[in-house]
Amino acid sequence: MLSSKFDKVLVANRGEIAVRVIRALREMNIRSVAVFSDADRAALHVQMADEAEHIGPSPSSESYLRIDRLLDAAKKHQADAIHPGYGFLSENAEFAAACESAGVVFIGPSADSIRRVGSKTAARLVAKCAKVPVVPGSEEPATNIDQARKLAWKLGYPVLLKASAGGGGKGMRRVEAESELEPAIRDASSEAERAFHDSEVYIEKVIDKPRHIEIQIAGDRHGNFVHLGERECSLQRRHQKIVEECPSPLVQANPEMRSAMGEAALRIARAVGYYNLGTVEFLADNQGNFYFLEVNTRLQVEHPVTELVTGLDLVQLQLRIAAGEPLPFSQPDIAWRGSAIECRICAEDPENQFFPSPGQIVQLEEPSGPGIRLDSGVYQGWTVPLDYDPLLAKLVVWGPDRNTAIQRMQRALREYSILGVENNLAFFREILDHPRFLEGRLNTNFVGDFFSRRKPVSPPSPDSEMAVALAAAAHYKNDRPETKGAKSGSSRWLMEGRDGLHR
Ligand code: MV4
């Protein structure tokens, strides 16, 4: 193993990503320190780490978001560095700065880089200066209504209002006609004020049925950069990604897009002196045009699809970069082989507006075998707390081509069974069976168009202990209720008939 200057690393996160980071640390012979809240005393990441520290009550605001407690834990356990995972404090410049002042290495980019790409309008300016295409629109705030009218008219309706401080779709408003512009600006501004304490909004042209394609980048602290190709994350629901894949079917059909987007992403990275891992998000249309959207300065949930296709371990790479090592490869060394797909397995109820469904996992059957990777944060008997994101595990498959990967995913989804909490396994079985998905004709409207329109019904919910016991009994008889319910022909979420695919 190559040397790394870290002896011990604190993982400032929970669930599957804490487990993922601990596994990288183990492989590098670095000791791990887990942190946990009240609700996570018995969590898998705590059991797997070499050391663990309690950091407070269950709410994240009193535990996983407490910079002071995390730094105290790092000091007490003599950790050299902190890995923030994703979510929580992972993109918090103040946390990155506090780590450095406390003499603990933050495993991520500099606080300065995080700040420079954190605001959407600031990032748009960086992109423009770096000659990266941005969605037509303006960086000027839409405060002067006459100016806003002029710009919207020039762009052509519909236009989109976005919060400058935004991200994740908050403060976004689609405006169909000039008569709606003024009230929409007022609405969007006050929503942005409430969400971000910043009322500034700006105008963009609407990209119709876009695809979400993002580029994974890596930079070291010596000024070297590489891109690791794209991930397509067009399948999402209310700005939550559901399925991600590498390569993107669109890029696969237009191979010149990969280097064009990759080089664009690296121009942004160079412009801000970026180091460690980052992701540059783009919207793409089916003509092969792409437009810069935003930069994510963390390790992403969907990083495993890139790992499976490039053969790299991105968490180990993060640790080496943070320890000051140069990138161990350059751009021509990077190759993409085969196809990988990830499904985010969540304790949520697709039958009831995807509401979170915390509770005890009574029975767990996990897929394995050729081409399967399961990054899970749970075990049978564990009680999923209601305090956090309902992600249980990421089911990731690799195959030599997209069709083989899809077949593998379908097989793995049939092997998978989770009893005791509602989950989205049956929902994935339908998506992975949908002709539009099979054709790779994805866009960000797909899930809304085809899967979410049905009115919620009241399903037989396993709320009562009796229902759980019955379900478990049925399972022991090898009579898996989920698998049976999801056979084609008895579609539970599909709205349009399969022959009514007119788009
Ligand atoms: C857009 C767009 C269409 N046109 N911008 C949504 C979240 C935010 N980060 C950017 N988003 C969008 N911006 C223009 N000019 C459509 C979306 C969008 C979207 C983008 C990526 C992934 C999923 C999405 C779902 C709905 C809308």
Short mmCIF file of C-alpha atoms and ligand atoms in Angstrom, two decimals:
data_model
loop_
_atom_site.label_atom_id
_atom_site.label_comp_id
_atom_site.label_asym_id
_atom_site.label_seq_id
_atom_site.Cartn_x
_atom_site.Cartn_y
_atom_site.Cartn_z
CA MET A 1 0.00 0.00 0.00
CA LEU A 2 1.14 3.51 -0.70
CA SER A 3 1.90 5.60 2.33
CA SER A 4 -0.63 8.02 3.67
CA LYS A 5 0.17 10.41 6.43
CA PHE A 6 -3.12 9.76 8.25
CA ASP A 7 -3.17 7.31 11.16
CA LYS A 8 -6.74 7.94 12.21
CA VAL A 9 -9.72 9.58 10.54
CA LEU A 10 -13.03 10.68 12.05
CA VAL A 11 -16.10 10.08 9.90
CA ALA A 12 -18.55 12.94 10.49
CA ASN A 13 -21.56 11.14 9.07
CA ARG A 14 -23.84 8.14 9.50
CA GLY A 15 -25.56 5.39 7.52
CA GLU A 16 -24.29 3.83 4.34
CA ILE A 17 -21.79 6.59 3.52
CA ALA A 18 -20.12 6.34 6.94
CA VAL A 19 -19.82 2.59 6.35
CA ARG A 20 -18.42 3.22 2.84
CA VAL A 21 -15.74 5.58 4.20
CA ILE A 22 -14.83 3.19 7.04
CA ARG A 23 -14.28 0.43 4.46
CA ALA A 24 -11.82 2.63 2.54
CA LEU A 25 -10.01 3.43 5.79
CA ARG A 26 -9.74 -0.26 6.63
CA GLU A 27 -8.22 -1.04 3.26
CA MET A 28 -5.65 1.69 3.82
CA ASN A 29 -4.87 0.56 7.39
CA ILE A 30 -6.11 3.83 8.82
CA ARG A 31 -8.04 3.70 12.09
CA SER A 32 -11.62 4.98 11.99
CA VAL A 33 -13.59 7.00 14.51
CA ALA A 34 -17.39 6.95 14.19
CA VAL A 35 -19.67 9.56 15.72
CA PHE A 36 -23.26 8.85 16.69
CA SER A 37 -26.41 10.42 18.08
CA ASP A 38 -28.85 8.87 20.55
CA ALA A 39 -30.85 7.25 17.74
CA ASP A 40 -27.70 5.73 16.24
CA ARG A 41 -26.26 3.96 19.30
CA ALA A 42 -26.70 0.57 17.63
CA ALA A 43 -26.06 1.75 14.05
CA LEU A 44 -23.93 -0.27 11.63
CA HIS A 45 -21.33 2.47 11.17
CA VAL A 46 -20.72 2.53 14.93
CA GLN A 47 -20.24 -1.22 15.01
CA MET A 48 -17.81 -1.15 12.10
CA ALA A 49 -15.54 1.67 13.25
CA ASP A 50 -12.47 1.10 15.42
CA GLU A 51 -13.58 3.80 17.85
CA ALA A 52 -16.81 5.73 18.40
CA GLU A 53 -17.96 8.87 20.15
CA HIS A 54 -21.44 9.95 21.17
CA ILE A 55 -22.09 13.50 19.96
CA GLY A 56 -25.60 14.31 21.16
CA PRO A 57 -29.36 13.81 20.89
CA SER A 58 -31.07 12.42 17.80
CA PRO A 59 -31.91 15.62 15.87
CA SER A 60 -29.06 16.38 13.44
CA SER A 61 -29.02 20.00 14.59
CA GLU A 62 -27.88 18.69 17.98
CA SER A 63 -25.48 16.04 16.73
CA TYR A 64 -24.24 15.56 13.15
CA LEU A 65 -24.46 19.30 12.43
CA ARG A 66 -22.57 20.39 15.56
CA ILE A 67 -19.14 21.62 14.44
CA ASP A 68 -17.97 22.06 18.05
CA ARG A 69 -18.86 18.51 19.10
CA LEU A 70 -17.29 16.98 16.01
CA LEU A 71 -14.04 18.86 16.59
CA ASP A 72 -14.07 17.89 20.28
CA ALA A 73 -14.50 14.24 19.28
CA ALA A 74 -11.66 14.54 16.75
CA LYS A 75 -9.38 16.03 19.42
CA LYS A 76 -10.33 13.47 22.06
CA HIS A 77 -9.63 10.58 19.68
CA GLN A 78 -6.59 12.24 18.14
CA ALA A 79 -7.92 12.02 14.60
CA ASP A 80 -5.66 13.52 11.91
CA ALA A 81 -8.49 14.25 9.52
CA ILE A 82 -12.27 14.38 9.15
CA HIS A 83 -14.25 12.87 6.30
CA PRO A 84 -17.62 14.66 6.07
CA GLY A 85 -19.42 12.20 3.74
CA TYR A 86 -22.32 13.87 1.92
CA GLY A 87 -25.14 16.00 3.31
CA PHE A 88 -24.78 17.38 6.84
CA LEU A 89 -21.64 19.57 6.97
CA SER A 90 -20.00 18.25 3.80
CA GLU A 91 -20.43 21.48 1.81
CA ASN A 92 -20.16 23.86 4.72
CA ALA A 93 -17.24 26.27 4.20
CA GLU A 94 -17.32 27.26 7.86
CA PHE A 95 -16.81 23.62 8.88
CA ALA A 96 -13.94 23.19 6.42
CA ALA A 97 -12.31 26.35 7.83
CA ALA A 98 -12.93 25.28 11.45
CA CYS A 99 -11.23 21.93 10.81
CA GLU A 100 -8.15 23.60 9.35
CA SER A 101 -7.94 26.06 12.29
CA ALA A 102 -8.23 23.15 14.71
CA GLY A 103 -5.33 21.41 12.99
CA VAL A 104 -7.47 18.62 11.56
CA VAL A 105 -7.44 18.02 7.80
CA PHE A 106 -10.84 18.46 6.15
CA ILE A 107 -11.15 15.75 3.50
CA GLY A 108 -12.54 17.92 0.74
CA PRO A 109 -11.79 21.14 -1.12
CA SER A 110 -10.63 24.35 0.56
CA ALA A 111 -13.17 26.53 2.37
CA ASP A 112 -12.37 29.17 -0.24
CA SER A 113 -13.33 26.89 -3.17
CA ILE A 114 -16.53 25.88 -1.41
CA ARG A 115 -17.46 29.55 -1.04
CA ARG A 116 -16.54 30.47 -4.61
CA VAL A 117 -18.89 27.97 -6.20
CA GLY A 118 -21.52 27.90 -3.45
CA SER A 119 -23.66 30.75 -4.77
CA LYS A 120 -25.36 29.94 -8.05
CA THR A 121 -24.82 33.37 -9.57
CA ALA A 122 -21.17 33.44 -8.47
CA ALA A 123 -20.66 29.97 -9.96
CA ARG A 124 -22.38 31.08 -13.19
CA LEU A 125 -19.90 33.94 -13.46
CA VAL A 126 -16.95 31.61 -12.88
CA ALA A 127 -18.34 29.31 -15.59
CA LYS A 128 -18.84 32.17 -18.05
CA CYS A 129 -15.30 33.45 -17.48
CA ALA A 130 -14.03 29.91 -18.01
CA LYS A 131 -15.86 29.79 -21.37
CA VAL A 132 -18.23 27.09 -20.16
CA PRO A 133 -21.74 27.30 -21.66
CA VAL A 134 -24.36 28.45 -19.15
CA VAL A 135 -28.11 28.51 -19.69
CA PRO A 136 -29.00 31.76 -21.51
CA GLY A 137 -30.11 34.29 -18.93
CA SER A 138 -28.58 36.85 -16.66
CA GLU A 139 -26.52 37.09 -13.49
CA GLU A 140 -28.19 40.40 -12.72
CA PRO A 141 -30.90 40.08 -10.08
CA ALA A 142 -34.42 40.51 -11.45
CA THR A 143 -35.29 43.54 -9.32
CA ASN A 144 -36.05 46.14 -11.96
CA ILE A 145 -39.28 44.87 -13.51
CA ASP A 146 -38.80 46.72 -16.81
CA GLN A 147 -35.36 45.18 -17.24
CA ALA A 148 -36.72 41.76 -16.27
CA ARG A 149 -39.52 42.10 -18.86
CA LYS A 150 -37.01 43.06 -21.55
CA LEU A 151 -34.73 40.13 -20.77
CA ALA A 152 -37.60 37.62 -20.59
CA TRP A 153 -38.91 38.87 -23.90
CA LYS A 154 -35.44 38.50 -25.44
CA LEU A 155 -35.06 34.94 -24.09
CA GLY A 156 -38.62 34.01 -25.07
CA TYR A 157 -41.27 32.54 -22.78
CA PRO A 158 -41.41 30.30 -20.83
CA VAL A 159 -38.61 31.54 -18.58
CA LEU A 160 -37.43 30.28 -15.24
CA LEU A 161 -36.85 32.35 -12.11
CA LYS A 162 -34.17 30.92 -9.85
CA ALA A 163 -32.88 31.94 -6.44
CA SER A 164 -29.26 33.16 -6.57
CA ALA A 165 -28.55 31.40 -3.30
CA GLY A 166 -30.60 28.40 -4.40
CA GLY A 167 -30.06 24.85 -5.48
CA GLY A 168 -32.26 21.82 -5.32
CA GLY A 169 -35.18 23.60 -6.99
CA LYS A 170 -36.16 25.89 -4.09
CA GLY A 171 -37.26 29.34 -5.16
CA MET A 172 -37.65 28.17 -8.77
CA ARG A 173 -40.64 29.50 -10.74
CA ARG A 174 -41.61 28.81 -14.31
CA VAL A 175 -43.20 31.81 -15.99
CA GLU A 176 -45.33 31.14 -19.07
CA ALA A 177 -46.24 34.69 -20.11
CA GLU A 178 -45.36 38.32 -19.46
CA SER A 179 -48.52 38.93 -17.43
CA GLU A 180 -47.28 36.41 -14.84
CA LEU A 181 -43.76 37.78 -14.61
CA GLU A 182 -44.16 40.47 -11.96
CA PRO A 183 -46.17 38.39 -9.43
CA ALA A 184 -43.85 35.40 -10.04
CA ILE A 185 -40.79 37.51 -9.21
CA ARG A 186 -42.48 38.60 -5.98
CA ASP A 187 -43.37 34.98 -5.07
CA ALA A 188 -39.96 33.58 -5.93
CA SER A 189 -38.18 36.34 -4.01
CA SER A 190 -40.14 35.78 -0.84
CA GLU A 191 -39.68 32.00 -1.08
CA ALA A 192 -35.94 32.55 -1.55
CA GLU A 193 -35.91 34.93 1.40
CA ARG A 194 -37.57 32.34 3.61
CA ALA A 195 -35.38 29.46 2.44
CA PHE A 196 -31.98 31.16 2.14
CA HIS A 197 -32.36 34.58 3.84
CA ASP A 198 -31.53 36.01 0.43
CA SER A 199 -34.33 37.26 -1.79
CA GLU A 200 -32.26 37.64 -4.95
CA VAL A 201 -33.64 35.86 -8.01
CA TYR A 202 -32.49 35.86 -11.64
CA ILE A 203 -33.94 34.78 -14.99
CA GLU A 204 -33.01 31.84 -17.23
CA LYS A 205 -34.39 30.43 -20.42
CA VAL A 206 -36.24 27.13 -19.80
CA ILE A 207 -34.49 24.05 -21.15
CA ASP A 208 -37.31 21.73 -22.15
CA LYS A 209 -37.26 18.19 -20.72
CA PRO A 210 -33.56 18.39 -19.88
CA ARG A 211 -31.29 15.54 -18.92
CA HIS A 212 -29.18 15.87 -15.79
CA ILE A 213 -25.63 14.87 -16.59
CA GLU A 214 -22.77 15.53 -14.20
CA ILE A 215 -19.01 15.23 -14.50
CA GLN A 216 -16.86 13.79 -11.72
CA ILE A 217 -13.64 15.73 -11.32
CA ALA A 218 -10.58 15.30 -9.13
CA GLY A 219 -7.74 17.71 -8.43
CA ASP A 220 -4.70 17.39 -6.20
CA ARG A 221 -2.95 20.06 -4.16
CA HIS A 222 -0.22 20.37 -6.79
CA GLY A 223 -2.40 21.75 -9.59
CA ASN A 224 -3.16 18.49 -11.43
CA PHE A 225 -6.70 17.75 -12.59
CA VAL A 226 -8.57 14.90 -14.23
CA HIS A 227 -12.20 14.24 -15.03
CA LEU A 228 -13.60 10.78 -14.44
CA GLY A 229 -16.45 10.97 -16.93
CA GLU A 230 -20.13 11.51 -16.50
CA ARG A 231 -23.08 10.15 -14.56
CA GLU A 232 -26.61 10.52 -15.80
CA CYS A 233 -29.06 11.32 -13.00
CA SER A 234 -32.13 12.27 -15.01
CA LEU A 235 -34.38 9.92 -13.06
CA GLN A 236 -35.37 11.93 -10.04
CA ARG A 237 -38.46 12.87 -8.15
CA ARG A 238 -38.86 16.30 -6.59
CA HIS A 239 -35.15 16.94 -7.00
CA GLN A 240 -34.24 13.68 -5.26
CA LYS A 241 -32.27 11.37 -7.52
CA ILE A 242 -33.66 7.85 -7.80
CA VAL A 243 -31.54 6.04 -10.39
CA GLU A 244 -28.07 7.04 -11.60
CA GLU A 245 -25.92 5.50 -14.26
CA CYS A 246 -22.53 5.61 -15.96
CA PRO A 247 -22.10 6.04 -18.83
CA SER A 248 -24.99 8.30 -19.78
CA PRO A 249 -26.99 6.76 -22.63
CA LEU A 250 -26.95 10.20 -24.29
CA VAL A 251 -23.15 10.54 -24.04
CA GLN A 252 -22.77 6.95 -25.18
CA ALA A 253 -24.66 7.95 -28.34
CA ASN A 254 -22.62 11.19 -28.72
CA PRO A 255 -19.12 10.19 -27.59
CA GLU A 256 -17.61 13.63 -28.22
CA MET A 257 -19.78 14.97 -25.37
CA ARG A 258 -17.68 13.27 -22.70
CA SER A 259 -14.45 15.10 -23.40
CA ALA A 260 -16.28 18.35 -24.18
CA MET A 261 -18.13 18.27 -20.85
CA GLY A 262 -15.09 16.92 -19.01
CA GLU A 263 -12.88 19.71 -20.29
CA ALA A 264 -15.54 22.31 -19.48
CA ALA A 265 -15.75 20.98 -15.93
CA LEU A 266 -11.98 21.14 -15.54
CA ARG A 267 -11.88 24.75 -16.76
CA ILE A 268 -14.13 25.62 -13.82
CA ALA A 269 -11.95 23.59 -11.43
CA ARG A 270 -8.79 25.36 -12.63
CA ALA A 271 -10.46 28.76 -12.34
CA VAL A 272 -11.05 28.32 -8.61
CA GLY A 273 -7.91 26.31 -7.75
CA TYR A 274 -10.09 23.37 -6.81
CA TYR A 275 -8.70 20.27 -5.14
CA ASN A 276 -10.12 16.94 -3.95
CA LEU A 277 -13.28 15.49 -5.56
CA GLY A 278 -16.02 17.60 -7.04
CA THR A 279 -18.96 17.26 -9.38
CA VAL A 280 -19.94 19.72 -12.06
CA GLU A 281 -23.62 19.46 -12.95
CA PHE A 282 -24.99 20.19 -16.41
CA LEU A 283 -28.36 20.21 -18.09
CA ALA A 284 -28.25 18.60 -21.51
CA ASP A 285 -30.73 18.51 -24.34
CA ASN A 286 -31.08 15.74 -26.89
CA GLN A 287 -29.23 17.79 -29.52
CA GLY A 288 -26.00 17.41 -27.55
CA ASN A 289 -26.02 20.94 -26.11
CA PHE A 290 -25.07 21.19 -22.47
CA TYR A 291 -25.26 24.02 -19.97
CA PHE A 292 -23.50 24.48 -16.65
CA LEU A 293 -25.81 24.23 -13.64
CA GLU A 294 -23.83 24.05 -10.39
CA VAL A 295 -20.83 22.53 -8.62
CA ASN A 296 -21.12 20.04 -5.78
CA THR A 297 -18.06 20.15 -3.55
CA ARG A 298 -18.59 16.78 -1.86
CA LEU A 299 -18.35 13.06 -2.48
CA GLN A 300 -21.73 12.26 -4.04
CA VAL A 301 -24.24 9.58 -3.15
CA GLU A 302 -23.92 8.18 -6.67
CA HIS A 303 -20.10 7.95 -6.75
CA PRO A 304 -20.14 4.11 -6.95
CA VAL A 305 -21.29 4.02 -10.59
CA THR A 306 -18.15 5.96 -11.52
CA GLU A 307 -16.06 3.61 -9.38
CA LEU A 308 -17.42 0.51 -11.08
CA VAL A 309 -16.85 1.85 -14.59
CA THR A 310 -13.40 3.42 -13.99
CA GLY A 311 -12.15 0.81 -11.51
CA LEU A 312 -11.06 3.57 -9.10
CA ASP A 313 -11.79 3.91 -5.38
CA LEU A 314 -12.89 7.51 -5.04
CA VAL A 315 -12.80 7.59 -1.24
CA GLN A 316 -9.23 6.33 -1.19
CA LEU A 317 -8.45 8.96 -3.80
CA GLN A 318 -9.94 11.65 -1.54
CA LEU A 319 -7.80 10.49 1.36
CA ARG A 320 -4.60 10.54 -0.72
CA ILE A 321 -5.34 13.99 -2.10
CA ALA A 322 -6.11 15.33 1.38
CA ALA A 323 -2.83 13.85 2.62
CA GLY A 324 -1.00 15.89 -0.02
CA GLU A 325 -0.19 13.12 -2.48
CA PRO A 326 -0.30 13.92 -6.20
CA LEU A 327 -2.96 12.26 -8.35
CA PRO A 328 -1.65 8.76 -9.13
CA PHE A 329 -2.81 8.98 -12.79
CA SER A 330 -3.36 11.49 -15.57
CA GLN A 331 -6.20 11.92 -18.04
CA PRO A 332 -5.05 9.37 -20.66
CA ASP A 333 -4.88 6.70 -17.93
CA ILE A 334 -8.60 6.97 -17.26
CA ALA A 335 -10.74 4.43 -19.11
CA TRP A 336 -14.43 3.63 -18.93
CA ARG A 337 -15.43 0.02 -19.12
CA GLY A 338 -18.94 -1.37 -19.22
CA SER A 339 -22.00 0.14 -17.61
CA ALA A 340 -23.13 0.69 -14.02
CA ILE A 341 -26.51 1.54 -12.52
CA GLU A 342 -27.46 2.56 -8.99
CA CYS A 343 -30.86 2.42 -7.28
CA ARG A 344 -31.37 4.31 -4.01
CA ILE A 345 -33.20 1.93 -1.71
CA CYS A 346 -35.21 3.97 0.79
CA ALA A 347 -37.57 3.36 3.70
CA GLU A 348 -40.41 5.28 2.09
CA ASP A 349 -43.85 4.49 0.77
CA PRO A 350 -44.32 4.94 -3.00
CA GLU A 351 -48.02 4.17 -2.47
CA ASN A 352 -48.34 7.16 -0.19
CA GLN A 353 -46.46 10.06 -1.78
CA PHE A 354 -43.12 8.53 -0.83
CA PHE A 355 -43.54 9.43 2.83
CA PRO A 356 -40.69 8.19 5.00
CA SER A 357 -41.43 4.90 6.71
CA PRO A 358 -39.21 4.48 9.76
CA GLY A 359 -39.40 1.34 11.91
CA GLN A 360 -37.72 -1.96 12.56
CA ILE A 361 -36.30 -4.06 9.75
CA VAL A 362 -37.85 -7.39 10.65
CA GLN A 363 -36.48 -9.42 7.79
CA LEU A 364 -33.73 -8.61 5.32
CA GLU A 365 -32.69 -10.61 2.27
CA GLU A 366 -29.86 -9.01 0.33
CA PRO A 367 -28.84 -9.64 -3.28
CA SER A 368 -25.32 -10.72 -4.19
CA GLY A 369 -23.48 -12.58 -6.93
CA PRO A 370 -21.92 -11.44 -10.21
CA GLY A 371 -21.70 -7.71 -10.76
CA ILE A 372 -23.58 -6.70 -7.62
CA ARG A 373 -22.42 -4.12 -5.08
CA LEU A 374 -24.61 -3.27 -2.11
CA ASP A 375 -23.57 -0.22 -0.08
CA SER A 376 -25.86 -0.64 2.90
CA GLY A 377 -26.07 1.16 6.22
CA VAL A 378 -28.56 -1.20 7.88
CA TYR A 379 -28.97 -4.76 9.16
CA GLN A 380 -31.82 -7.07 10.08
CA GLY A 381 -33.22 -6.07 13.48
CA TRP A 382 -32.05 -2.44 13.23
CA THR A 383 -34.69 0.25 13.75
CA VAL A 384 -34.56 2.94 11.06
CA PRO A 385 -34.85 6.27 12.91
CA LEU A 386 -37.23 8.97 11.71
CA ASP A 387 -34.67 11.70 12.33
CA TYR A 388 -32.66 11.35 9.12
CA ASP A 389 -32.79 10.74 5.40
CA PRO A 390 -34.61 7.43 4.71
CA LEU A 391 -31.82 6.02 2.47
CA LEU A 392 -31.17 2.42 3.59
CA ALA A 393 -28.76 1.23 0.95
CA LYS A 394 -27.55 1.74 -2.58
CA LEU A 395 -27.88 -1.20 -4.92
CA VAL A 396 -25.26 -0.83 -7.62
CA VAL A 397 -24.62 -3.19 -10.50
CA TRP A 398 -22.00 -3.42 -13.22
CA GLY A 399 -22.30 -5.15 -16.58
CA PRO A 400 -20.28 -5.19 -19.79
CA ASP A 401 -23.02 -3.12 -21.45
CA ARG A 402 -26.18 -1.28 -20.41
CA ASN A 403 -28.59 -4.10 -21.23
CA THR A 404 -26.62 -6.61 -19.20
CA ALA A 405 -26.46 -4.15 -16.30
CA ILE A 406 -30.24 -3.67 -16.48
CA GLN A 407 -30.83 -7.42 -16.46
CA ARG A 408 -28.54 -7.72 -13.46
CA MET A 409 -30.35 -4.94 -11.64
CA GLN A 410 -33.69 -6.63 -12.32
CA ARG A 411 -32.32 -9.90 -10.96
CA ALA A 412 -30.84 -8.19 -7.88
CA LEU A 413 -34.12 -6.38 -7.20
CA ARG A 414 -35.95 -9.70 -7.28
CA GLU A 415 -33.47 -11.19 -4.79
CA TYR A 416 -33.83 -8.19 -2.47
CA SER A 417 -36.50 -8.19 0.24
CA ILE A 418 -36.98 -5.81 3.15
CA LEU A 419 -39.79 -6.42 5.63
CA GLY A 420 -40.93 -4.18 8.46
CA VAL A 421 -40.55 -0.82 6.73
CA GLU A 422 -42.24 0.33 3.55
CA ASN A 423 -39.66 0.62 0.78
CA ASN A 424 -39.27 1.42 -2.90
CA LEU A 425 -38.06 -1.99 -4.18
CA ALA A 426 -41.27 -2.75 -6.09
CA PHE A 427 -41.21 0.76 -7.54
CA PHE A 428 -37.70 0.14 -8.91
CA ARG A 429 -38.79 -3.18 -10.40
CA GLU A 430 -41.28 -1.22 -12.49
CA ILE A 431 -38.91 1.54 -13.52
CA LEU A 432 -36.27 -0.97 -14.59
CA ASP A 433 -38.93 -2.65 -16.70
CA HIS A 434 -40.21 0.51 -18.40
CA PRO A 435 -39.66 0.69 -22.19
CA ARG A 436 -38.53 4.31 -21.95
CA PHE A 437 -35.89 3.36 -19.40
CA LEU A 438 -34.80 0.35 -21.46
CA GLU A 439 -34.35 2.62 -24.49
CA GLY A 440 -32.31 5.09 -22.42
CA ARG A 441 -34.66 7.91 -23.41
CA LEU A 442 -34.46 9.67 -20.06
CA ASN A 443 -35.28 13.16 -18.93
CA THR A 444 -36.04 14.88 -15.66
CA ASN A 445 -39.81 14.66 -16.25
CA PHE A 446 -39.78 10.87 -16.62
CA VAL A 447 -40.72 9.87 -13.09
CA GLY A 448 -43.38 12.57 -12.79
CA ASP A 449 -44.81 11.71 -16.20
CA PHE A 450 -45.03 7.97 -15.80
CA PHE A 451 -44.97 6.99 -12.18
CA SER A 452 -46.31 9.53 -9.74
CA ARG A 453 -49.70 10.61 -10.92
CA ARG A 454 -51.81 7.97 -9.25
CA LYS A 455 -53.85 9.14 -6.28
CA PRO A 456 -52.63 7.57 -3.07
CA VAL A 457 -54.66 4.62 -1.93
CA SER A 458 -54.50 3.22 1.57
CA PRO A 459 -52.41 0.10 1.20
CA PRO A 460 -52.39 -2.67 3.76
CA SER A 461 -49.66 -1.07 5.83
CA PRO A 462 -47.42 -3.11 8.08
CA ASP A 463 -47.92 -0.61 10.88
CA SER A 464 -49.28 -3.12 13.32
CA GLU A 465 -47.12 -5.80 14.79
CA MET A 466 -49.60 -8.36 13.54
CA ALA A 467 -49.14 -7.27 9.93
CA VAL A 468 -45.38 -7.48 10.30
CA ALA A 469 -45.65 -10.95 11.79
CA LEU A 470 -47.91 -12.08 8.96
CA ALA A 471 -45.58 -10.62 6.36
CA ALA A 472 -42.62 -12.33 7.96
CA ALA A 473 -44.49 -15.62 8.10
CA ALA A 474 -45.36 -15.31 4.41
CA HIS A 475 -41.73 -14.61 3.68
CA TYR A 476 -40.50 -17.69 5.54
CA LYS A 477 -42.74 -19.75 3.31
CA ASN A 478 -40.74 -18.29 0.45
CA ASP A 479 -43.79 -16.40 -0.65
CA ARG A 480 -42.37 -12.95 -1.10
CA PRO A 481 -45.22 -10.49 -1.21
CA GLU A 482 -43.22 -7.74 -2.90
CA THR A 483 -41.88 -9.85 -5.70
CA LYS A 484 -45.29 -11.22 -6.51
CA GLY A 485 -46.98 -7.83 -6.45
CA ALA A 486 -44.58 -6.30 -8.91
CA LYS A 487 -44.95 -8.61 -11.89
CA SER A 488 -45.66 -6.82 -15.11
CA GLY A 489 -49.31 -6.58 -15.98
CA SER A 490 -50.20 -5.55 -12.44
CA SER A 491 -48.40 -2.22 -12.58
CA ARG A 492 -48.80 -0.32 -9.34
CA TRP A 493 -47.51 3.09 -10.37
CA LEU A 494 -47.59 3.19 -14.12
CA MET A 495 -50.04 5.81 -15.24
CA GLU A 496 -50.05 5.63 -18.98
CA GLY A 497 -50.54 2.29 -20.64
CA ARG A 498 -47.29 0.89 -21.94
CA ASP A 499 -48.49 1.30 -25.49
CA GLY A 500 -49.41 4.93 -24.85
CA LEU A 501 -45.82 6.17 -24.90
CA HIS A 502 -46.24 9.17 -27.09
CA ARG A 503 -43.31 11.30 -26.00
C1 MV4 B 1 -33.47 24.20 -15.01
C2 MV4 B 1 -34.38 23.38 -15.70
C3 MV4 B 1 -34.75 23.78 -16.96
N1 MV4 B 1 -34.28 24.94 -17.50
N2 MV4 B 1 -33.01 25.33 -15.58
C4 MV4 B 1 -33.72 21.94 -10.84
C5 MV4 B 1 -32.83 22.00 -9.66
C6 MV4 B 1 -31.85 23.04 -9.96
N3 MV4 B 1 -30.56 22.70 -9.44
C7 MV4 B 1 -31.86 23.20 -11.44
N4 MV4 B 1 -33.06 22.59 -11.89
C8 MV4 B 1 -33.51 22.79 -13.16
N5 MV4 B 1 -33.05 23.91 -13.78
C9 MV4 B 1 -33.42 25.67 -16.79
N6 MV4 B 1 -32.97 26.82 -17.32
C10 MV4 B 1 -34.84 22.22 -15.09
C11 MV4 B 1 -34.40 21.93 -13.81
C12 MV4 B 1 -34.89 20.71 -13.25
C13 MV4 B 1 -34.03 19.65 -12.94
C14 MV4 B 1 -32.65 19.72 -13.11
C15 MV4 B 1 -31.82 18.66 -12.79
C16 MV4 B 1 -32.37 17.50 -12.28
C17 MV4 B 1 -33.71 17.41 -12.09
C18 MV4 B 1 -34.56 18.47 -12.40
C19 MV4 B 1 -35.94 18.36 -12.22
C20 MV4 B 1 -36.77 19.40 -12.51
C21 MV4 B 1 -36.25 20.59 -13.01
#
